[in-house]
Amino acid sequence: KQEVTQIPAALSVPEGENLVLNCSFTDSAIYNLQWFRQDPGKGLTSLLLIQSSQREQTSGRLNASLDKSSGRSTLYIAASQPGDSATYLCAVQGGSEKLVFGKGTKLTVNP
Amino acid sequence: EAQVTQNPRYLITVTGKKLTVTCSQNMNHEYMSWYRQDPGLGLRQIYYSMNVEVTDKGDVPEGYKVSRKEKRNFPLILESPSPNQTSLYFCASSFLASAHTQYFGPGTRLTVL
């Protein structure tokens, strides 16, 4: 059974800092991995989708990498801003078509 | 505007009173799914649907029913709600099951007394 772990559970950084969020998964037979952002009381917004054949994806200040063989992904946020404060979730999708989520990293960027 | 809508957004009910949470998407997506989110447990998939009339169980299907009679709608039915179904529920859709971004609805906060 696929399990997704995100470390750390919470992170607090000063504005302007570059940071890395980690995601690991136990079964490397995945179709894709997605990173989401969730603001308090709101739904999830997709940030990046990495196919199993890809190594990384970039969108603005965000860069996500995928190492399928080791079961790891990282989300790199450059020059963090207070507006980046949210919970970041990673999710993997495998052959069963089910999406399995990690429990998230709650990020606080202090002005 | 492309979106996934859910109704109601908030619901307080009592044990045993049947309820339906509606989900609708306007993006012509094939794949739709329901999740519940609980503190300390994260998001867990309840049911998903690959296409009209095709549904399958996720990780926590007990106590829930779904139907997919039209491509755009995927209602979640609680025949006899219990307090352990108090949770935040999300509907999501994507063009196909794999390799496509999932779009989430705004959530439905359900309280069962």
mmCIF file of C-alpha atoms in Angstrom:
data_model
loop_
_atom_site.group_PDB
_atom_site.id
_atom_site.type_symbol
_atom_site.label_atom_id
_atom_site.label_comp_id
_atom_site.label_asym_id
_atom_site.label_seq_id
_atom_site.Cartn_x
_atom_site.Cartn_y
_atom_site.Cartn_z
ATOM 1 C CA LYS A 1 0.000 0.000 0.000
ATOM 2 C CA GLN A 2 1.367 3.364 -1.056
ATOM 3 C CA GLU A 3 2.345 5.700 1.759
ATOM 4 C CA VAL A 4 3.377 9.318 1.314
ATOM 5 C CA THR A 5 5.364 11.184 3.945
ATOM 6 C CA GLN A 6 6.113 14.896 4.078
ATOM 7 C CA ILE A 7 8.845 16.369 6.221
ATOM 8 C CA PRO A 8 8.836 18.716 8.002
ATOM 9 C CA ALA A 9 5.228 18.975 9.182
ATOM 10 C CA ALA A 10 5.686 22.697 9.743
ATOM 11 C CA LEU A 11 8.272 25.232 8.696
ATOM 12 C CA SER A 12 8.714 28.899 9.546
ATOM 13 C CA VAL A 13 11.146 31.058 7.571
ATOM 14 C CA PRO A 14 11.895 34.755 7.130
ATOM 15 C CA GLU A 15 10.835 36.464 3.934
ATOM 16 C CA GLY A 16 13.294 36.151 1.076
ATOM 17 C CA GLU A 17 14.700 32.788 2.087
ATOM 18 C CA ASN A 18 14.950 29.915 -0.374
ATOM 19 C CA LEU A 19 13.435 26.720 1.000
ATOM 20 C CA VAL A 20 12.885 23.057 0.222
ATOM 21 C CA LEU A 21 9.901 20.894 1.107
ATOM 22 C CA ASN A 22 10.302 17.135 1.027
ATOM 23 C CA CYS A 23 8.009 14.327 -0.013
ATOM 24 C CA SER A 24 8.763 10.593 0.021
ATOM 25 C CA PHE A 25 6.693 7.649 -1.158
ATOM 26 C CA THR A 26 7.052 3.920 -0.590
ATOM 27 C CA ASP A 27 6.023 2.464 -3.962
ATOM 28 C CA SER A 28 8.010 3.750 -6.925
ATOM 29 C CA ALA A 29 5.467 2.445 -9.478
ATOM 30 C CA ILE A 30 3.724 5.771 -9.954
ATOM 31 C CA TYR A 31 2.197 7.554 -12.940
ATOM 32 C CA ASN A 32 2.764 11.036 -11.629
ATOM 33 C CA LEU A 33 3.341 13.208 -8.595
ATOM 34 C CA GLN A 34 1.571 16.472 -7.914
ATOM 35 C CA TRP A 35 2.235 19.327 -5.544
ATOM 36 C CA PHE A 36 -0.727 21.292 -4.211
ATOM 37 C CA ARG A 37 -1.214 24.362 -2.115
ATOM 38 C CA GLN A 38 -4.032 24.669 0.425
ATOM 39 C CA ASP A 39 -4.961 27.920 2.104
ATOM 40 C CA PRO A 40 -6.911 27.796 5.393
ATOM 41 C CA GLY A 41 -10.564 26.921 4.829
ATOM 42 C CA LYS A 42 -10.047 26.636 1.087
ATOM 43 C CA GLY A 43 -9.709 23.920 -1.502
ATOM 44 C CA LEU A 44 -6.506 22.669 -3.068
ATOM 45 C CA THR A 45 -4.758 24.428 -5.913
ATOM 46 C CA SER A 46 -2.463 22.411 -8.143
ATOM 47 C CA LEU A 47 1.040 23.871 -8.377
ATOM 48 C CA LEU A 48 3.043 21.373 -10.397
ATOM 49 C CA LEU A 49 2.498 17.980 -11.973
ATOM 50 C CA ILE A 50 5.490 15.744 -12.718
ATOM 51 C CA GLN A 51 5.022 12.717 -14.926
ATOM 52 C CA SER A 52 6.866 9.544 -13.949
ATOM 53 C CA SER A 53 9.190 9.963 -16.951
ATOM 54 C CA GLN A 54 10.171 13.517 -15.956
ATOM 55 C CA ARG A 55 12.807 14.687 -13.521
ATOM 56 C CA GLU A 56 11.532 18.156 -12.748
ATOM 57 C CA GLN A 57 8.989 20.860 -13.470
ATOM 58 C CA THR A 58 9.213 24.604 -12.987
ATOM 59 C CA SER A 59 6.625 27.327 -12.580
ATOM 60 C CA GLY A 60 7.803 30.793 -11.672
ATOM 61 C CA ARG A 61 9.599 30.634 -8.312
ATOM 62 C CA LEU A 62 8.662 26.987 -7.839
ATOM 63 C CA ASN A 63 10.688 23.988 -8.935
ATOM 64 C CA ALA A 64 9.713 20.406 -8.232
ATOM 65 C CA SER A 65 11.986 17.437 -8.749
ATOM 66 C CA LEU A 66 11.223 13.741 -8.855
ATOM 67 C CA ASP A 67 13.530 10.803 -8.180
ATOM 68 C CA LYS A 68 11.284 7.825 -8.742
ATOM 69 C CA SER A 69 13.883 5.186 -7.957
ATOM 70 C CA SER A 70 14.507 6.563 -4.491
ATOM 71 C CA GLY A 71 10.859 7.491 -3.908
ATOM 72 C CA ARG A 72 11.503 11.171 -3.327
ATOM 73 C CA SER A 73 10.335 14.562 -4.525
ATOM 74 C CA THR A 74 11.281 18.050 -3.454
ATOM 75 C CA LEU A 75 9.528 21.361 -3.918
ATOM 76 C CA TYR A 76 11.922 24.281 -4.049
ATOM 77 C CA ILE A 77 10.536 27.768 -3.409
ATOM 78 C CA ALA A 78 12.852 30.637 -4.296
ATOM 79 C CA ALA A 79 12.788 34.032 -2.604
ATOM 80 C CA SER A 80 9.850 33.182 -0.353
ATOM 81 C CA GLN A 81 7.133 35.769 0.292
ATOM 82 C CA PRO A 82 4.470 36.090 3.025
ATOM 83 C CA GLY A 83 1.876 35.210 0.375
ATOM 84 C CA ASP A 84 3.497 31.782 0.074
ATOM 85 C CA SER A 85 2.248 30.924 3.564
ATOM 86 C CA ALA A 86 -0.018 27.904 3.201
ATOM 87 C CA THR A 87 -0.015 24.149 3.584
ATOM 88 C CA TYR A 88 1.762 22.309 0.779
ATOM 89 C CA LEU A 89 0.647 18.802 -0.081
ATOM 90 C CA CYS A 90 2.169 16.238 -2.347
ATOM 91 C CA ALA A 91 0.205 13.388 -3.883
ATOM 92 C CA VAL A 92 1.162 10.386 -5.997
ATOM 93 C CA GLN A 93 -0.967 8.508 -8.467
ATOM 94 C CA GLY A 94 -0.263 4.891 -9.291
ATOM 95 C CA GLY A 95 -1.704 2.066 -11.345
ATOM 96 C CA SER A 96 -4.887 1.856 -9.315
ATOM 97 C CA GLU A 97 -5.734 5.427 -10.427
ATOM 98 C CA LYS A 98 -6.058 6.399 -6.775
ATOM 99 C CA LEU A 99 -4.401 9.577 -5.584
ATOM 100 C CA VAL A 100 -2.550 9.176 -2.274
ATOM 101 C CA PHE A 101 -1.720 12.327 -0.331
ATOM 102 C CA GLY A 102 0.876 13.185 2.238
ATOM 103 C CA LYS A 103 -0.236 15.038 5.346
ATOM 104 C CA GLY A 104 1.337 18.262 4.228
ATOM 105 C CA THR A 105 3.894 20.832 5.319
ATOM 106 C CA LYS A 106 2.516 23.999 6.871
ATOM 107 C CA LEU A 107 4.697 26.874 5.704
ATOM 108 C CA THR A 108 4.802 30.271 7.393
ATOM 109 C CA VAL A 109 6.831 33.041 5.777
ATOM 110 C CA ASN A 110 7.418 35.904 8.191
ATOM 111 C CA PRO A 111 7.714 39.498 6.895
ATOM 112 C CA GLU B 1 -14.872 30.110 -15.690
ATOM 113 C CA ALA B 2 -13.560 26.553 -15.390
ATOM 114 C CA GLN B 3 -14.433 25.254 -11.971
ATOM 115 C CA VAL B 4 -15.614 22.501 -9.681
ATOM 116 C CA THR B 5 -18.582 23.453 -7.523
ATOM 117 C CA GLN B 6 -19.879 21.767 -4.403
ATOM 118 C CA ASN B 7 -23.100 22.261 -2.483
ATOM 119 C CA PRO B 8 -23.748 22.830 0.275
ATOM 120 C CA ARG B 9 -20.559 24.430 1.571
ATOM 121 C CA TYR B 10 -21.565 23.890 5.182
ATOM 122 C CA LEU B 11 -23.996 21.373 6.630
ATOM 123 C CA ILE B 12 -24.983 20.404 10.157
ATOM 124 C CA THR B 13 -27.193 17.348 10.416
ATOM 125 C CA VAL B 14 -28.187 14.593 12.813
ATOM 126 C CA THR B 15 -27.301 10.920 12.902
ATOM 127 C CA GLY B 16 -29.254 8.819 10.431
ATOM 128 C CA LYS B 17 -30.685 11.591 8.283
ATOM 129 C CA LYS B 18 -29.821 10.881 4.660
ATOM 130 C CA LEU B 19 -27.971 13.624 2.836
ATOM 131 C CA THR B 20 -26.426 14.326 -0.540
ATOM 132 C CA VAL B 21 -23.495 16.591 -1.334
ATOM 133 C CA THR B 22 -23.486 17.639 -4.962
ATOM 134 C CA CYS B 23 -20.426 18.108 -7.148
ATOM 135 C CA SER B 24 -20.394 19.536 -10.626
ATOM 136 C CA GLN B 25 -17.611 20.410 -13.072
ATOM 137 C CA ASN B 26 -17.824 22.409 -16.289
ATOM 138 C CA MET B 27 -14.565 21.269 -17.889
ATOM 139 C CA ASN B 28 -15.811 18.093 -19.606
ATOM 140 C CA HIS B 29 -13.536 16.021 -17.381
ATOM 141 C CA GLU B 30 -13.702 12.237 -17.478
ATOM 142 C CA TYR B 31 -12.304 11.606 -13.997
ATOM 143 C CA MET B 32 -13.967 12.717 -10.768
ATOM 144 C CA SER B 33 -13.355 11.794 -7.162
ATOM 145 C CA TRP B 34 -14.313 12.500 -3.572
ATOM 146 C CA TYR B 35 -11.954 13.002 -0.622
ATOM 147 C CA ARG B 36 -12.332 13.635 3.035
ATOM 148 C CA GLN B 37 -9.822 15.610 5.058
ATOM 149 C CA ASP B 38 -9.362 15.047 8.775
ATOM 150 C CA PRO B 39 -6.797 16.522 11.182
ATOM 151 C CA GLY B 40 -3.845 14.213 11.587
ATOM 152 C CA LEU B 41 -5.057 11.880 8.833
ATOM 153 C CA GLY B 42 -4.745 14.135 5.804
ATOM 154 C CA LEU B 43 -6.740 13.704 2.616
ATOM 155 C CA ARG B 44 -8.158 10.277 1.909
ATOM 156 C CA GLN B 45 -9.971 9.192 -1.229
ATOM 157 C CA ILE B 46 -13.541 7.937 -0.744
ATOM 158 C CA TYR B 47 -14.680 7.051 -4.270
ATOM 159 C CA TYR B 48 -13.620 7.866 -7.795
ATOM 160 C CA SER B 49 -15.131 7.634 -11.243
ATOM 161 C CA MET B 50 -13.242 7.100 -14.502
ATOM 162 C CA ASN B 51 -16.262 7.923 -16.662
ATOM 163 C CA VAL B 52 -20.044 7.919 -16.756
ATOM 164 C CA GLU B 53 -21.470 4.838 -15.018
ATOM 165 C CA VAL B 54 -17.972 3.756 -13.903
ATOM 166 C CA THR B 55 -17.180 4.168 -10.202
ATOM 167 C CA ASP B 56 -14.733 2.502 -7.844
ATOM 168 C CA LYS B 57 -13.862 2.519 -4.173
ATOM 169 C CA GLY B 58 -11.054 4.589 -2.769
ATOM 170 C CA ASP B 59 -9.424 4.023 0.600
ATOM 171 C CA VAL B 60 -12.380 4.886 2.873
ATOM 172 C CA PRO B 61 -15.647 4.038 1.061
ATOM 173 C CA GLU B 62 -17.593 2.658 4.035
ATOM 174 C CA GLY B 63 -20.789 4.587 4.732
ATOM 175 C CA TYR B 64 -20.774 6.432 1.396
ATOM 176 C CA LYS B 65 -22.385 5.961 -2.000
ATOM 177 C CA VAL B 66 -21.801 7.731 -5.295
ATOM 178 C CA SER B 67 -23.322 7.763 -8.742
ATOM 179 C CA ARG B 68 -22.158 9.056 -12.114
ATOM 180 C CA LYS B 69 -25.137 9.327 -14.415
ATOM 181 C CA GLU B 70 -23.829 12.387 -16.233
ATOM 182 C CA LYS B 71 -20.266 13.378 -16.994
ATOM 183 C CA ARG B 72 -20.478 16.716 -15.186
ATOM 184 C CA ASN B 73 -22.049 15.531 -11.892
ATOM 185 C CA PHE B 74 -20.760 13.222 -9.176
ATOM 186 C CA PRO B 75 -22.903 13.393 -6.019
ATOM 187 C CA LEU B 76 -21.793 11.921 -2.705
ATOM 188 C CA ILE B 77 -24.553 10.237 -0.725
ATOM 189 C CA LEU B 78 -24.553 9.459 2.967
ATOM 190 C CA GLU B 79 -27.499 7.106 3.522
ATOM 191 C CA SER B 80 -27.261 7.087 7.315
ATOM 192 C CA PRO B 81 -24.666 9.609 8.499
ATOM 193 C CA SER B 82 -22.814 8.998 11.734
ATOM 194 C CA PRO B 83 -20.662 11.348 13.863
ATOM 195 C CA ASN B 84 -17.450 9.748 12.546
ATOM 196 C CA GLN B 85 -18.345 11.145 9.130
ATOM 197 C CA THR B 86 -17.934 14.682 10.441
ATOM 198 C CA SER B 87 -15.222 15.996 8.158
ATOM 199 C CA LEU B 88 -14.229 18.369 5.374
ATOM 200 C CA TYR B 89 -15.131 16.901 1.990
ATOM 201 C CA PHE B 90 -13.592 17.767 -1.361
ATOM 202 C CA CYS B 91 -14.646 16.871 -4.855
ATOM 203 C CA ALA B 92 -12.048 16.892 -7.620
ATOM 204 C CA SER B 93 -11.909 16.329 -11.355
ATOM 205 C CA SER B 94 -9.345 15.919 -14.118
ATOM 206 C CA PHE B 95 -9.416 15.385 -17.869
ATOM 207 C CA LEU B 96 -8.310 11.779 -17.521
ATOM 208 C CA ALA B 97 -7.323 9.677 -14.529
ATOM 209 C CA SER B 98 -3.594 9.838 -15.072
ATOM 210 C CA ALA B 99 -1.119 12.469 -16.138
ATOM 211 C CA HIS B 100 -3.509 15.347 -15.723
ATOM 212 C CA THR B 101 -3.866 18.080 -13.130
ATOM 213 C CA GLN B 102 -6.567 17.562 -10.545
ATOM 214 C CA TYR B 103 -8.944 20.483 -9.959
ATOM 215 C CA PHE B 104 -10.540 20.701 -6.545
ATOM 216 C CA GLY B 105 -13.822 22.154 -5.375
ATOM 217 C CA PRO B 106 -13.983 24.585 -2.438
ATOM 218 C CA GLY B 107 -14.973 21.927 0.096
ATOM 219 C CA THR B 108 -18.028 21.012 2.156
ATOM 220 C CA ARG B 109 -17.758 21.083 5.922
ATOM 221 C CA LEU B 110 -20.088 18.458 7.334
ATOM 222 C CA THR B 111 -20.984 18.073 10.997
ATOM 223 C CA VAL B 112 -23.044 15.068 12.098
ATOM 224 C CA LEU B 113 -24.474 15.375 15.605
#
